[in-house]
């Protein structure tokens, strides 16, 4: 039996918001202070995907305008994938590629609305080679 790997991967990734750690919009003080790639959801719909160096600070201090807009869109939960601490993200980092893949997969309405014309998947660029010097 042949397995369609891209389809299987897509099916597995669609389960992410259900299996990742998450908090409701009323529990943002419980967010970890770690770097993370996060997904804001309304029921089973991903509204926004982002990347931050500190989840707790990003959504608590100060209260960002995007949070008000997420509330207006009915966002109820934020899920996250914890990442290596203390990183600044470059567009060619694995973390940025993860964010781009999730945006490509879910096509979140707010990513498109808040960042019109932004390329989220750098498929046309080769990853830089790591040279030993």
mmCIF file of C-alpha atoms in Angstrom:
data_model
loop_
_atom_site.group_PDB
_atom_site.id
_atom_site.type_symbol
_atom_site.label_atom_id
_atom_site.label_comp_id
_atom_site.label_asym_id
_atom_site.label_seq_id
_atom_site.Cartn_x
_atom_site.Cartn_y
_atom_site.Cartn_z
ATOM 1 C CA UNK A 1 0.000 0.000 0.000
ATOM 2 C CA UNK A 2 1.407 3.391 -1.001
ATOM 3 C CA UNK A 3 1.128 6.304 1.402
ATOM 4 C CA UNK A 4 0.859 9.852 0.129
ATOM 5 C CA UNK A 5 3.438 11.394 2.483
ATOM 6 C CA UNK A 6 2.596 15.097 1.845
ATOM 7 C CA UNK A 7 -1.111 14.390 2.411
ATOM 8 C CA UNK A 8 -0.334 12.388 5.565
ATOM 9 C CA UNK A 9 1.906 15.170 6.868
ATOM 10 C CA UNK A 10 -0.789 17.744 6.159
ATOM 11 C CA UNK A 11 -3.352 15.602 8.002
ATOM 12 C CA UNK A 12 -1.022 15.292 10.989
ATOM 13 C CA UNK A 13 -0.277 19.023 11.054
ATOM 14 C CA UNK A 14 -3.985 19.876 11.036
ATOM 15 C CA UNK A 15 -4.177 18.141 14.424
ATOM 16 C CA UNK A 16 -1.564 20.502 15.919
ATOM 17 C CA UNK A 17 -3.889 22.941 17.695
ATOM 18 C CA UNK A 18 -5.568 19.986 19.432
ATOM 19 C CA UNK A 19 -2.384 18.328 20.699
ATOM 20 C CA UNK A 20 -0.187 21.326 21.518
ATOM 21 C CA UNK A 21 -0.177 23.011 24.920
ATOM 22 C CA UNK A 22 -2.676 25.854 24.925
ATOM 23 C CA UNK A 23 -4.514 28.352 27.112
ATOM 24 C CA UNK A 24 -7.760 30.196 26.684
ATOM 25 C CA UNK A 25 -7.771 33.913 25.977
ATOM 26 C CA UNK A 26 -8.698 34.447 29.647
ATOM 27 C CA UNK A 27 -5.583 32.592 30.868
ATOM 28 C CA UNK A 28 -2.820 34.534 29.097
ATOM 29 C CA UNK A 29 -0.982 35.075 32.405
ATOM 30 C CA UNK A 30 -0.277 31.306 32.317
ATOM 31 C CA UNK A 31 1.738 31.520 29.088
ATOM 32 C CA UNK A 32 5.356 30.337 29.319
ATOM 33 C CA UNK A 33 8.239 32.762 29.092
ATOM 34 C CA UNK A 34 9.822 30.748 26.302
ATOM 35 C CA UNK A 35 10.338 31.408 22.615
ATOM 36 C CA UNK A 36 7.534 29.882 20.582
ATOM 37 C CA UNK A 37 5.719 29.541 17.315
ATOM 38 C CA UNK A 38 2.059 30.114 18.194
ATOM 39 C CA UNK A 39 -1.376 29.584 16.653
ATOM 40 C CA UNK A 40 -4.440 31.630 17.619
ATOM 41 C CA UNK A 41 -7.654 29.700 17.025
ATOM 42 C CA UNK A 42 -11.412 30.164 17.013
ATOM 43 C CA UNK A 43 -12.953 26.737 17.540
ATOM 44 C CA UNK A 44 -11.194 24.592 14.885
ATOM 45 C CA UNK A 45 -10.067 27.492 12.668
ATOM 46 C CA UNK A 46 -6.534 28.901 12.852
ATOM 47 C CA UNK A 47 -6.800 32.699 12.702
ATOM 48 C CA UNK A 48 -3.152 33.721 13.085
ATOM 49 C CA UNK A 49 0.306 32.105 13.210
ATOM 50 C CA UNK A 50 3.275 33.938 14.661
ATOM 51 C CA UNK A 51 6.698 33.676 16.207
ATOM 52 C CA UNK A 52 7.950 35.309 19.392
ATOM 53 C CA UNK A 53 10.984 35.336 21.632
ATOM 54 C CA UNK A 54 8.815 35.351 24.805
ATOM 55 C CA UNK A 55 5.196 34.151 24.742
ATOM 56 C CA UNK A 56 4.287 35.633 28.113
ATOM 57 C CA UNK A 57 5.659 39.090 27.339
ATOM 58 C CA UNK A 58 4.250 39.104 23.794
ATOM 59 C CA UNK A 59 0.646 38.665 24.947
ATOM 60 C CA UNK A 60 0.677 40.276 28.404
ATOM 61 C CA UNK A 61 2.995 43.267 28.604
ATOM 62 C CA UNK A 62 1.762 45.627 27.254
ATOM 63 C CA UNK A 63 -1.519 44.265 25.908
ATOM 64 C CA UNK A 64 -0.995 44.335 22.167
ATOM 65 C CA UNK A 65 -3.452 45.865 19.721
ATOM 66 C CA UNK A 66 -3.500 42.550 17.853
ATOM 67 C CA UNK A 67 -5.075 40.940 20.909
ATOM 68 C CA UNK A 68 -8.052 43.299 20.628
ATOM 69 C CA UNK A 69 -8.378 42.421 16.947
ATOM 70 C CA UNK A 70 -8.122 38.696 17.741
ATOM 71 C CA UNK A 71 -10.910 39.108 20.313
ATOM 72 C CA UNK A 72 -13.083 40.874 17.732
ATOM 73 C CA UNK A 73 -12.531 37.911 15.376
ATOM 74 C CA UNK A 74 -13.606 35.483 18.095
ATOM 75 C CA UNK A 75 -10.220 33.989 18.993
ATOM 76 C CA UNK A 76 -10.578 31.730 22.014
ATOM 77 C CA UNK A 77 -7.250 29.892 22.437
ATOM 78 C CA UNK A 78 -3.566 30.188 21.732
ATOM 79 C CA UNK A 79 -1.466 27.037 21.200
ATOM 80 C CA UNK A 80 2.302 26.977 20.906
ATOM 81 C CA UNK A 81 5.400 25.020 19.994
ATOM 82 C CA UNK A 82 8.229 25.923 22.387
ATOM 83 C CA UNK A 83 11.514 26.817 20.693
ATOM 84 C CA UNK A 84 15.126 27.329 21.725
ATOM 85 C CA UNK A 85 15.376 30.185 24.240
ATOM 86 C CA UNK A 86 16.777 33.633 23.580
ATOM 87 C CA UNK A 87 16.853 33.663 19.795
ATOM 88 C CA UNK A 88 16.306 36.430 17.302
ATOM 89 C CA UNK A 89 14.709 34.947 14.230
ATOM 90 C CA UNK A 90 16.258 35.323 10.787
ATOM 91 C CA UNK A 91 14.100 34.594 7.750
ATOM 92 C CA UNK A 92 16.176 31.513 6.922
ATOM 93 C CA UNK A 93 16.086 29.977 10.414
ATOM 94 C CA UNK A 94 14.277 26.694 10.943
ATOM 95 C CA UNK A 95 11.864 28.558 13.234
ATOM 96 C CA UNK A 96 10.887 30.996 10.478
ATOM 97 C CA UNK A 97 10.494 28.091 8.073
ATOM 98 C CA UNK A 98 8.209 26.344 10.608
ATOM 99 C CA UNK A 99 6.120 29.521 10.852
ATOM 100 C CA UNK A 100 5.991 29.763 7.061
ATOM 101 C CA UNK A 101 4.935 26.129 6.648
ATOM 102 C CA UNK A 102 2.138 26.556 9.199
ATOM 103 C CA UNK A 103 0.957 29.732 7.462
ATOM 104 C CA UNK A 104 1.064 27.936 4.117
ATOM 105 C CA UNK A 105 -0.908 25.016 5.579
ATOM 106 C CA UNK A 106 -3.605 26.957 7.446
ATOM 107 C CA UNK A 107 -3.814 30.169 5.350
ATOM 108 C CA UNK A 108 -4.850 32.161 8.446
ATOM 109 C CA UNK A 109 -7.023 35.119 7.498
ATOM 110 C CA UNK A 110 -5.301 37.514 9.899
ATOM 111 C CA UNK A 111 -1.794 36.765 8.613
ATOM 112 C CA UNK A 112 -2.964 37.727 5.146
ATOM 113 C CA UNK A 113 -4.913 40.780 6.376
ATOM 114 C CA UNK A 114 -2.149 42.099 8.672
ATOM 115 C CA UNK A 115 0.753 41.383 6.307
ATOM 116 C CA UNK A 116 -0.535 41.885 2.769
ATOM 117 C CA UNK A 117 1.986 41.031 0.101
ATOM 118 C CA UNK A 118 4.448 39.462 2.554
ATOM 119 C CA UNK A 119 6.056 36.275 1.323
ATOM 120 C CA UNK A 120 5.757 33.691 4.048
ATOM 121 C CA UNK A 121 7.433 30.779 2.318
ATOM 122 C CA UNK A 122 10.913 31.276 0.944
ATOM 123 C CA UNK A 123 10.786 28.333 -1.443
ATOM 124 C CA UNK A 124 12.537 30.257 -4.209
ATOM 125 C CA UNK A 125 15.648 30.802 -2.074
ATOM 126 C CA UNK A 126 18.215 28.209 -1.185
ATOM 127 C CA UNK A 127 19.105 27.866 2.466
ATOM 128 C CA UNK A 128 22.581 29.266 3.096
ATOM 129 C CA UNK A 129 25.288 26.635 3.213
ATOM 130 C CA UNK A 130 27.275 26.380 6.412
ATOM 131 C CA UNK A 131 30.935 26.628 5.535
ATOM 132 C CA UNK A 132 33.672 25.330 7.739
ATOM 133 C CA UNK A 133 36.376 27.948 8.068
#
